[in-house]
Coordinates of C-alpha atoms and ligand atoms in Angstrom, one line a residue:
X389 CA 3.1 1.6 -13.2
X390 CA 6.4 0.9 -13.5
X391 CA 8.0 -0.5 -9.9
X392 CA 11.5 0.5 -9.5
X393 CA 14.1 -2.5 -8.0
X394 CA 13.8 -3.4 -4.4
X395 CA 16.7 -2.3 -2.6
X396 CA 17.8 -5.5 -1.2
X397 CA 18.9 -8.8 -2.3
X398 CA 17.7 -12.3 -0.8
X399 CA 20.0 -14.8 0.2
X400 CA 17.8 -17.1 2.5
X401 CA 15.0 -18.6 0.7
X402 CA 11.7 -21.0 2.0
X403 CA 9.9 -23.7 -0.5
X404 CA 6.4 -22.9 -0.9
X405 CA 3.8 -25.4 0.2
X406 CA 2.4 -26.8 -2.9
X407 CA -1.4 -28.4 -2.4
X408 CA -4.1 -29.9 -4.5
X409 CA -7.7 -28.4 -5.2
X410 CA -9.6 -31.5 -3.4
X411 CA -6.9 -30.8 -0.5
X412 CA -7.1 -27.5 0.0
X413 CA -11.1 -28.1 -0.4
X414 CA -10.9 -29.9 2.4
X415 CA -8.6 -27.8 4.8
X416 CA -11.2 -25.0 4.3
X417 CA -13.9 -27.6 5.2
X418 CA -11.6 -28.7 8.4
X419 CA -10.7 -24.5 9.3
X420 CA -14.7 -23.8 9.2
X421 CA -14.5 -21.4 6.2
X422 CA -12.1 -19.3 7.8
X423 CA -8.7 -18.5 6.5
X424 CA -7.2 -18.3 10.7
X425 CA -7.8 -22.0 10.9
X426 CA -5.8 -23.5 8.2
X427 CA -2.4 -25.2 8.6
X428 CA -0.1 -22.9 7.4
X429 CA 2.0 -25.9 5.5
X430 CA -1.4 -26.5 3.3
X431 CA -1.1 -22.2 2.3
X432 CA 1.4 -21.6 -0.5
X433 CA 1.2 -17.7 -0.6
X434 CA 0.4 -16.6 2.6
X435 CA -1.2 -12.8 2.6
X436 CA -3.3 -12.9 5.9
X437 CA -1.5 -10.7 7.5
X438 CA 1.5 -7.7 7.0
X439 CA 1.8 -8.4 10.8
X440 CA 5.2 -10.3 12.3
X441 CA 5.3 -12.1 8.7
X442 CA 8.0 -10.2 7.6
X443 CA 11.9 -10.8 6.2
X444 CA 14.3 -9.5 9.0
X445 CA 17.1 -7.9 7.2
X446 CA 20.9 -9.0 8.1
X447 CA 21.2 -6.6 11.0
X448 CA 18.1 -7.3 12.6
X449 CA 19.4 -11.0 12.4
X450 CA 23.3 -10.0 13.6
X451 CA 21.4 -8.0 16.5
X452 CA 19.4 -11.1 17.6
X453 CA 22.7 -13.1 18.2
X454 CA 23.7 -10.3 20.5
X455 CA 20.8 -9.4 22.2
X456 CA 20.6 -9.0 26.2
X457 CA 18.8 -11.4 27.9
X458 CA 19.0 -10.1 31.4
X459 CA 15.8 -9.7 33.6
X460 CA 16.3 -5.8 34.5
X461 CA 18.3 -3.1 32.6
X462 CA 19.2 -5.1 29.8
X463 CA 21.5 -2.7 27.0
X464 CA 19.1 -4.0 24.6
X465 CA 16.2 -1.7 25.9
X466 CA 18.3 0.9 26.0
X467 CA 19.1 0.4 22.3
X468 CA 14.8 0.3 21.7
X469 CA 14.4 3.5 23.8
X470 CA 17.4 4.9 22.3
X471 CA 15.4 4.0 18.5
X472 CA 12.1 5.2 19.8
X473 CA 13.4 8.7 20.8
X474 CA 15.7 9.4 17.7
X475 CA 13.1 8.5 15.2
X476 CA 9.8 9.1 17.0
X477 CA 11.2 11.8 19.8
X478 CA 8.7 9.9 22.2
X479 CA 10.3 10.4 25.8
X480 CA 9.6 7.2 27.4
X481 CA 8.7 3.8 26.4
X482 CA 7.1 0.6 27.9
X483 CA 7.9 -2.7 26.3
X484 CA 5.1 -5.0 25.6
X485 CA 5.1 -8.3 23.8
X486 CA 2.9 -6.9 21.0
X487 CA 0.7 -3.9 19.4
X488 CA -2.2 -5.3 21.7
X489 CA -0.2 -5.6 25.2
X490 CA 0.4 -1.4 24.6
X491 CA -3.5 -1.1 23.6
X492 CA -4.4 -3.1 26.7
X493 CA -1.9 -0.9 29.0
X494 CA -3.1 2.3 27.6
X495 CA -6.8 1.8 28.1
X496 CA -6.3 0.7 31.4
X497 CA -4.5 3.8 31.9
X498 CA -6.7 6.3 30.5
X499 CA -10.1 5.0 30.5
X500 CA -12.8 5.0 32.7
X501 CA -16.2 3.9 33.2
X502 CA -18.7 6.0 30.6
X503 CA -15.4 7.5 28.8
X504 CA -16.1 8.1 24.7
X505 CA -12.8 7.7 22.7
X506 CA -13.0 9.1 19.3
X507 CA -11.0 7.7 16.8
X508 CA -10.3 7.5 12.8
X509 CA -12.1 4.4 12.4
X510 CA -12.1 1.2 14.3
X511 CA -9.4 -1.2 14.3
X512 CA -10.2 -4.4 16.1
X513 CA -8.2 -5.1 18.9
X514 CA -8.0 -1.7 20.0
X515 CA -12.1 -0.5 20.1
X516 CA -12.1 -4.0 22.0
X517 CA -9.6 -2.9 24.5
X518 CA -11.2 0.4 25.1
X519 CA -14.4 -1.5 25.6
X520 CA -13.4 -3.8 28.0
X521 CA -11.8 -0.7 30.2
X522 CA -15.5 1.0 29.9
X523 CA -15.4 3.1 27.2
X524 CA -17.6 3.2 23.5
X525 CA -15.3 4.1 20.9
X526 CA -16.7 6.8 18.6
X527 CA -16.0 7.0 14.6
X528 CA -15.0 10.5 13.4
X529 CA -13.2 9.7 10.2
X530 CA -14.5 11.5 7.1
X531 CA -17.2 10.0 5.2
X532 CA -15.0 8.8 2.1
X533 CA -13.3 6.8 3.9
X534 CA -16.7 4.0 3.9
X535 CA -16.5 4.8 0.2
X536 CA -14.7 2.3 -1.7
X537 CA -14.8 3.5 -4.6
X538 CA -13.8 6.8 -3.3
X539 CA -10.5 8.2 -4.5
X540 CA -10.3 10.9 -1.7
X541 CA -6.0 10.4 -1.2
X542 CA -6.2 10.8 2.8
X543 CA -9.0 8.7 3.9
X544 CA -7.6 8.2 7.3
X545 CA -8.4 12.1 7.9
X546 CA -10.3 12.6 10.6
X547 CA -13.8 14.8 10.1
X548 CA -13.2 17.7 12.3
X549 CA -16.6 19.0 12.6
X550 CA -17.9 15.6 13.4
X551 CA -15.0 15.4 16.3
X552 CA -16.0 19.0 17.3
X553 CA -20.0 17.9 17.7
X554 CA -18.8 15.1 19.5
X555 CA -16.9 16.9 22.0
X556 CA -19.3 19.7 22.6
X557 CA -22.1 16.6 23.0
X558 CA -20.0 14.3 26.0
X559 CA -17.8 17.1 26.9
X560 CA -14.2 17.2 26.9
X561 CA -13.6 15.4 30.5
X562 CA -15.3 12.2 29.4
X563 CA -12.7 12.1 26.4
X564 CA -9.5 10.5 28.1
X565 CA -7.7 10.9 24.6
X566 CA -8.1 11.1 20.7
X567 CA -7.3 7.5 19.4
X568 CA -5.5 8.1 16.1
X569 CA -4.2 5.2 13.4
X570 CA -1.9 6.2 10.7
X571 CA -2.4 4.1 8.7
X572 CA -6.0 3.2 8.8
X573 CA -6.2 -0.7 8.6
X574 CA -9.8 -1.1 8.2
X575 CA -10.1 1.3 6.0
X576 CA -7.6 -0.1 3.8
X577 CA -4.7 1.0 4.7
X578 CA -5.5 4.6 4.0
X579 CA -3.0 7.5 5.1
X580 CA -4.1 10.7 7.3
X581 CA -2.9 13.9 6.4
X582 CA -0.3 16.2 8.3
X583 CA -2.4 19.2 7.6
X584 CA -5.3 17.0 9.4
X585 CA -3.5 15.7 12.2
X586 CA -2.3 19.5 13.0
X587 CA -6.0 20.4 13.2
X588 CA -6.5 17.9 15.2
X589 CA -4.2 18.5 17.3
X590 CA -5.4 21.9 17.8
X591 CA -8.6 20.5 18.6
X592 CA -7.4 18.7 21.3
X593 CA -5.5 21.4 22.5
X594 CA -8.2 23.7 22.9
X595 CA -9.8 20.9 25.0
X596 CA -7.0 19.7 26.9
X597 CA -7.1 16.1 25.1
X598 CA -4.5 14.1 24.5
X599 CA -3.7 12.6 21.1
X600 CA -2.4 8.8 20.9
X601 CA -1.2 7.5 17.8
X602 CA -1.3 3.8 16.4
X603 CA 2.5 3.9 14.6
X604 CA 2.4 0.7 13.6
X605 CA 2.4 1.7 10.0
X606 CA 3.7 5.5 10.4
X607 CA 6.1 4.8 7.5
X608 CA 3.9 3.8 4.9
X609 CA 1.4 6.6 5.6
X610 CA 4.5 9.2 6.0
X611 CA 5.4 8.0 2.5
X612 CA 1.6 8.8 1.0
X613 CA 2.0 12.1 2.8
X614 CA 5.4 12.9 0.6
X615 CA 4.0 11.7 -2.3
X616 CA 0.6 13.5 -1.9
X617 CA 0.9 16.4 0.5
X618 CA 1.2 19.4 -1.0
X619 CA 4.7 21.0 0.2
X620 CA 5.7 17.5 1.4
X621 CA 7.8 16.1 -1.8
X622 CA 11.0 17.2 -0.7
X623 CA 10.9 16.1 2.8
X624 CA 12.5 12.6 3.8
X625 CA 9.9 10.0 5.4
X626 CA 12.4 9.9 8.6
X627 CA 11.7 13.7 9.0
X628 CA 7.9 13.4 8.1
X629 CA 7.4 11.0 10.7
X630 CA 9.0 12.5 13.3
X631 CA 6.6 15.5 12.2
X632 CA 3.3 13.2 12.9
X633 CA 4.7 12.0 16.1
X634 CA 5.4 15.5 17.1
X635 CA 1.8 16.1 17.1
X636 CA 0.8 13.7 19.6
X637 CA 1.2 12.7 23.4
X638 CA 2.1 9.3 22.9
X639 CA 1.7 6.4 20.7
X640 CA 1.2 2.1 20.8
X641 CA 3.2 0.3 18.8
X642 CA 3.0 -3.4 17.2
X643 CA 6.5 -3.7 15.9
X644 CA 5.5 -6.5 14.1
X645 CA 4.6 -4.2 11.1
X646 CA 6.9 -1.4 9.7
X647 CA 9.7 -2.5 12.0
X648 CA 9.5 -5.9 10.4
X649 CA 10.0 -8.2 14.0
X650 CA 8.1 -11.2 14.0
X651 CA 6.9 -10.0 17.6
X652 CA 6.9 -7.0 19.9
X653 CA 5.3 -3.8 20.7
X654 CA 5.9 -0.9 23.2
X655 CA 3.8 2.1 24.6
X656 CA 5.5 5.3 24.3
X657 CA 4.2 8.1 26.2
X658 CA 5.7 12.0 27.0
X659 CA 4.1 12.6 29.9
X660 CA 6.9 11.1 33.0
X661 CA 3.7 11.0 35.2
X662 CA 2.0 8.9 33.4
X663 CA 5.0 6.5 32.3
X664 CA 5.3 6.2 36.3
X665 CA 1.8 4.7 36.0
X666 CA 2.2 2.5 32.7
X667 CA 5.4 1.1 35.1
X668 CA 3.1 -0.2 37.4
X669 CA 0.9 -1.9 34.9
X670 CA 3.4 -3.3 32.6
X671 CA 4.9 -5.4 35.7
X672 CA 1.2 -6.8 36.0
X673 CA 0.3 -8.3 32.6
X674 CA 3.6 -8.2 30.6
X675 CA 7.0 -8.4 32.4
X676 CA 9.1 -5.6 34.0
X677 CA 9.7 -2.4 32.6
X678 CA 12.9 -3.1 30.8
X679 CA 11.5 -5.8 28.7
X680 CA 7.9 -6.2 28.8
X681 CA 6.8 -8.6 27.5
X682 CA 9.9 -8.8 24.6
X683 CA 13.2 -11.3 24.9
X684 CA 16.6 -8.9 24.8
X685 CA 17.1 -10.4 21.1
X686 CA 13.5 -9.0 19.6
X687 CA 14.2 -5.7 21.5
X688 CA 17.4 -5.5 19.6
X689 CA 15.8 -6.4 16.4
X690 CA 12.9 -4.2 16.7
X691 CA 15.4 -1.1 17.8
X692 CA 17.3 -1.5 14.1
X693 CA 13.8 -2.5 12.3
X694 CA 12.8 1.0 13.4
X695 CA 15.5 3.1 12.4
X696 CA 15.4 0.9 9.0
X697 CA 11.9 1.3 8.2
X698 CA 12.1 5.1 8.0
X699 CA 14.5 4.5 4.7
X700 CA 13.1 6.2 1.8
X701 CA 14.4 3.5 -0.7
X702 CA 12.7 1.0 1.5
X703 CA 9.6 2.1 2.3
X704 CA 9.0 3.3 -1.6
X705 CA 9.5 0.0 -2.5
X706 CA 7.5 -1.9 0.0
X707 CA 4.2 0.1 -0.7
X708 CA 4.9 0.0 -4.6
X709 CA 4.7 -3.6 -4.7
X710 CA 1.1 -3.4 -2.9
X711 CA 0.4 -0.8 -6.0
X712 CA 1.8 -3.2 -8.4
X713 CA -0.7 -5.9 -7.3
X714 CA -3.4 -3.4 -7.1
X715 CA -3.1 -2.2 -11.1
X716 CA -2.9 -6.1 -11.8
X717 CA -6.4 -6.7 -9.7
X718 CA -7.3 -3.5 -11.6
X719 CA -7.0 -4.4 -15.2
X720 CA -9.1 -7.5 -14.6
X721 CA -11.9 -5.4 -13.4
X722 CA -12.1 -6.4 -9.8
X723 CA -14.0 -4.1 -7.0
X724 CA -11.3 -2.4 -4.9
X725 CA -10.8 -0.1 -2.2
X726 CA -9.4 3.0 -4.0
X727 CA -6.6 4.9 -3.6
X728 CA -4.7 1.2 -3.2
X729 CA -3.1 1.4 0.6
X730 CA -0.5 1.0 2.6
X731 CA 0.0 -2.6 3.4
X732 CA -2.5 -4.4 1.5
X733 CA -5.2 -4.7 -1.3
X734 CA -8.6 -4.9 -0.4
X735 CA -11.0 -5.9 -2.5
X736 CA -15.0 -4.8 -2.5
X737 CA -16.6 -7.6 -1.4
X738 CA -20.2 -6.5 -2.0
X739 CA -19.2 -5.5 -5.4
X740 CA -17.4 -8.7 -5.9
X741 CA -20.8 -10.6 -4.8
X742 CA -23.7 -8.4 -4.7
X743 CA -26.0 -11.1 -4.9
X744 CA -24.7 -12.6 -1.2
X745 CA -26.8 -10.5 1.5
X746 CA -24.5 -9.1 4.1
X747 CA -25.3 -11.3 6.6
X748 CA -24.2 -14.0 5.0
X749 CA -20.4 -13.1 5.0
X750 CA -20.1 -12.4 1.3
X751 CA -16.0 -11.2 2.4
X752 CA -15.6 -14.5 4.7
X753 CA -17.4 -16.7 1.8
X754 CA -14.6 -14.4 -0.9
X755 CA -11.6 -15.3 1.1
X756 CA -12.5 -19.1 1.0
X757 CA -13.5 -19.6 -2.3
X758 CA -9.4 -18.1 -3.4
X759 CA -8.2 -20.1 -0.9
X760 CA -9.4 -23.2 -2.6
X761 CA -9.0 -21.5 -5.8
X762 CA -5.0 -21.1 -5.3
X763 CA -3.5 -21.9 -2.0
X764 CA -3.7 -18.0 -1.5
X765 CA -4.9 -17.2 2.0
X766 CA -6.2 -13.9 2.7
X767 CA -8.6 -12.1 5.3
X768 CA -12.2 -10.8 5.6
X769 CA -12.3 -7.9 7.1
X770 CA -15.8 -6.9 7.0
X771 CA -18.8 -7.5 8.8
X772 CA -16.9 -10.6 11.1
X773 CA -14.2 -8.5 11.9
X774 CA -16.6 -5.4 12.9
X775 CA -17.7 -8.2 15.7
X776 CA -21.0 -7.2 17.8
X777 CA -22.3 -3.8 19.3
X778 CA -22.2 -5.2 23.3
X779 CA -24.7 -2.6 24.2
X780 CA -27.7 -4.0 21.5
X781 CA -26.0 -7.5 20.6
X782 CA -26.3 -6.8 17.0
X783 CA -23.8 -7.3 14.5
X784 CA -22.0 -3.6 14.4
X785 CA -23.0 -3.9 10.0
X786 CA -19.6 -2.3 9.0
X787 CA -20.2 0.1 5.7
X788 CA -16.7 -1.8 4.1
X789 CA -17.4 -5.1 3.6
X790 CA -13.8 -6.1 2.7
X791 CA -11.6 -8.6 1.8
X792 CA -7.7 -7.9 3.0
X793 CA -4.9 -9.1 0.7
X794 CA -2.2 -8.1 3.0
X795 CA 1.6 -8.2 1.9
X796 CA 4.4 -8.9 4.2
X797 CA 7.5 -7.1 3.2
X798 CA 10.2 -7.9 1.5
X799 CA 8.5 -11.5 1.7
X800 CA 7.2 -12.7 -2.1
X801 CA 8.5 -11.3 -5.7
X802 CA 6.0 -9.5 -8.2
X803 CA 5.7 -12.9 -9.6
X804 CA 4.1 -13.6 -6.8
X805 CA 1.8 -11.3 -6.9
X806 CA 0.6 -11.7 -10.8
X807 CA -0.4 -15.5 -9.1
X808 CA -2.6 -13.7 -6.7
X809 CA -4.0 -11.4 -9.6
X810 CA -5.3 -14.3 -11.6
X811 CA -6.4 -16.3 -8.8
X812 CA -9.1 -13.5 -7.7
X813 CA -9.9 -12.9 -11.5
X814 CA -10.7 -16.9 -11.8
X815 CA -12.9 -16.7 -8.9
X816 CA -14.3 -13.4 -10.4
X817 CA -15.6 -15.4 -13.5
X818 CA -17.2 -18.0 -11.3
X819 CA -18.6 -15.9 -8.4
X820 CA -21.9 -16.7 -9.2
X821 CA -21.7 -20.0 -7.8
X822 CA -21.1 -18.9 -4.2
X823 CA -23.6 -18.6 -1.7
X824 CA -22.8 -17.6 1.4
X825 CA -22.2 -19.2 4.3
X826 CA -23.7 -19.3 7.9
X827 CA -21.8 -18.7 11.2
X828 CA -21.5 -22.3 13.6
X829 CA -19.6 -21.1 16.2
X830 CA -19.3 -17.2 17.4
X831 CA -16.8 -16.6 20.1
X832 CA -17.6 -13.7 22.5
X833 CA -14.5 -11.4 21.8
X834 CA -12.5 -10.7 18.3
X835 CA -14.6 -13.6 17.0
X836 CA -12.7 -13.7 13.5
X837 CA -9.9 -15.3 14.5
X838 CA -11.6 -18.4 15.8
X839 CA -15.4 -18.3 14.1
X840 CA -16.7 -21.5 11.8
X841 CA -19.0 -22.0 9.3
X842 CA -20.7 -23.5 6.8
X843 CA -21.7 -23.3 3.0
X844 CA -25.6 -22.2 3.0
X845 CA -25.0 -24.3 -0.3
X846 CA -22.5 -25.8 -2.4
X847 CA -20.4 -22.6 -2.4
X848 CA -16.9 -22.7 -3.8
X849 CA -15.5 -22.7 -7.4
X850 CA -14.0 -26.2 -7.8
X851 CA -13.3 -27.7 -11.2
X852 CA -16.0 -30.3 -12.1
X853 CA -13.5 -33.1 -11.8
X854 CA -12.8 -32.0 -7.9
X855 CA -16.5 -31.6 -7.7
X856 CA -17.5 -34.5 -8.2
X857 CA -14.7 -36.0 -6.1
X858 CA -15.9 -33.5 -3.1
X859 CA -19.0 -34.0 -2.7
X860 CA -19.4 -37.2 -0.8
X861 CA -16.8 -35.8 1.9
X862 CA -17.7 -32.0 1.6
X863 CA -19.2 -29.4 3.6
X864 CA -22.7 -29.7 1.5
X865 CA -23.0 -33.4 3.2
X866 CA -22.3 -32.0 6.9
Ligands
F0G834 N1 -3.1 -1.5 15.5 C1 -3.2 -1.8 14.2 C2 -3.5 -0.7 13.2 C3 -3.0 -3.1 13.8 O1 -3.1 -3.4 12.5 C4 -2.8 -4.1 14.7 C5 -2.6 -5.5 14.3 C6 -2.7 -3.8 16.1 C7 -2.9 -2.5 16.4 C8 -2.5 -4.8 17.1 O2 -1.1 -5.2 17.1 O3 -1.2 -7.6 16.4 O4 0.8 -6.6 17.5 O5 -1.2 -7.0 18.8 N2 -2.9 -5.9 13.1 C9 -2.7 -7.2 12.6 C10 -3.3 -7.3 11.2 C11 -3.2 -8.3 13.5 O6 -3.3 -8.4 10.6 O7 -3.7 -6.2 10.7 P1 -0.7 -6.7 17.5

């Protein structure tokens, strides 16, 4: 595929952190084989995460000089609300400091004791929200979307007999709202359909449930929808995701993603009864209703970030470079999720290593081993991620066991990106040297971001000269 120029030029630029093999060997040792706990002065390119990682254009920049710091009513909410109801048409918003701060709010909101929230696929931070307000969030996304190999192009759709079954089973009043994702992270950055979310939203209707969106990715999936929805190709990604938004009651936002703000979020709801409520809560765990939990500069940024991410030109070139690296991954023969998503490549970890048993974190052990291979950093997002059912205290055995290559935008060249590409095919060629490893420490909650572990043997590809240097300091000798 051939990727058209980015529309942008740079003129600020970072030095990459440049690192050794036996250094970065023994970071990964230090960060407990996972990617969260390294220094990010010993990563050189840094794809763990799409999220708050991005380049701020010029005006997001020239808006944070003149953002309003002032406690209440400051102009530069109104300039976010003003964003939100022009490109989303959402009626009222609540600032929070991020994506999870809205989740938190909402599920307070909406969810009581016994409630079942069905959704198109998990994401982390919100099932755990939902959980901690009482709730068991319920997966209704159709079956290709566990499929990696799969090349179904709206796996976010939800399956609308199984969301029917599921309603008739609980019954409508223990459904506080449909929890829908466009795109779906986990399932690697996968799009849903407008034709889908319409029948959802009938659904719902016919039941008198609402339908709250996760928009932190809306652009990118409203581009797959004009590039694969038949009817769609003539219609402007502004106009197609005012169109998904129209079909819902409300939505959480991390602004961190398509708005490209390095932090900030907001809840946006129609209903004026229930922004009265989300007022009340917001002043609790986040700040007061005109800011959240967000200084007057990020509002300002995120408020242009918005209206800038529903460019065509933009958006077209930000999710061709993810295709560009996933044709390179291709051509070496590397396992990935198919169609290639949104904001990321993921990579079919139990293809990758079939011979590591699920339980011994074949995407956690993946994400090391290319780590030490290049300086790359990248994120499993497999069975670590999927965390523990609380009700049985087993692990919840995802069917995607995954590893995330996530780009930030407008971040790294294609250059860039070729380096990734032969990184994972080096590791490839040597993958039957790893092993596995073995969890040491297992926080309660989201236990990805802070879990360790160790090598159930000598696990990651190292050149025979670091090997030999490694070994009487390395994880095999702990
Ligand atoms: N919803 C989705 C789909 C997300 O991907 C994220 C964050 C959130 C909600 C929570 O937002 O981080 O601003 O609190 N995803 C990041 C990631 C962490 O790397 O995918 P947040």
């Amino acid at each position: 595929m051939r990727c058209r120029a980015e529309p942008y030029r740079i003129k600020m630029v970072e030095p990459l952190p440049r690192t050794t093999e036996e250094e970065r060997h023994a970071c990964i040792v230090t960060a407990g084989y996972n990617t969260f706990l390294l220094p990010s002065n010993a990563v050189t390119i840094d794809l763990l995460t799409d999220s708050g990682t991005n380049a701020m254009s010029a005006q997001q920049w020239a808006g944070m000089m003149v953002g309003d710091e002032a406690y209440a009513g400051a102009v530069s909410f109104t300039h976010l609300e003003e964003a939100v109801r022009d490109v989303y048409g959402y009626r009222h918003i609540v600032p929070t400091h991020q994506g999870r701060g809205a989740e938190h709010i909402l599920a307070k909101l909406l969810i009581k004791n016994g409630d079942v929230i069905p959704g198109n696929m998990y994401f982390t931070t919100t099932r755990l929200h939902q959980e901690l307000a009482g709730g068991t969030f319920c997966d209704v996304i159709i079956p290709a979307a566990h499929v990696p190999t799969s090349t179904h192009p709206f796996k976010g759709d939800v399956d609308i007999a199984a969301l029917r079954a599921l309603i008739a089973e609980c019954g409508p009043q223990r459904i506080p709202y449909l929890s829908i994702a466009a795109t779906v992270n986990m399932a690697g950055g996968q799009p849903i359909s407008l034709r889908n979310l319409r029948e959802v939203r009938a659904v719902a209707q016919d039941h008198r449930i609402r339908v709250i969106l996760d928009i932190a990715r809306i652009a990118e999936n409203a581009f797959f929808i004009q590039q694969r929805e038949p009817g769609c190709a003539g219609k402007t990604v502004r106009a197609i995701v005012r169109e998904l938004c129209d079909l819902s009651d409300g939505a959480a936002m991390s602004a961190k993603k398509d708005p490209c703000c390095n932090i900030g979020g907001f809840l946006a709801l129609n209903d004026p009864l229930l922004y009265e409520e989300a007022c009340r809560l917001v002043v609790i765990y986040e700040g007061l209703h005109t800011y959240g939990g967000m200084a007057g500069r990020y509002m300002e940024a995120v408020a242009i970030g918005i209206r800038e991410s529903v460019d065509d030109d933009h958006i077209r070139a930000r999710v061709e470079q993810v295709a560009y690296l996933g044709d390179q991954l291709r051509t070496t023969g590397i396992p990935l999720v198919l169609p290639v998503g949104g904001h990321g490549v993921y990579i079919d970890a139990k293809r990758f290593l079939p011979h590591i048993p699920h339980d011994a974190f074949p995407a956690q052990t993946l994400a090391a081993a290319v780590y030490v291979d290049s300086g790359i950093r990248t994120m499993e997002r497999g069975i670590v991620s999927a965390g523990r059912n609380p009700a049985t205290g087993d692990h919840y055995y995802p069917k995607l066991e995954l590893v995330r290559i996530a780009i930030p935008r407008r971040v790294y060249t294609n250059a860039h990106m070729d380096a990734v590409a032969e990184s994972v095919a080096r590791v490839f060629a040597q993958r039957e040297d790893l092993h596995g490893l073995q969890m040491i420490v297992e926080p309660k909650y989201l236990r990805f971001f802070q879990a360790r572990f160790k090598p159930l043997s000598f696990t990651l590809p190292l050149s025979s000269e670091t090997q030999t240097r490694a070994t009487g300091h390395s994880s095999r000798t702990r």
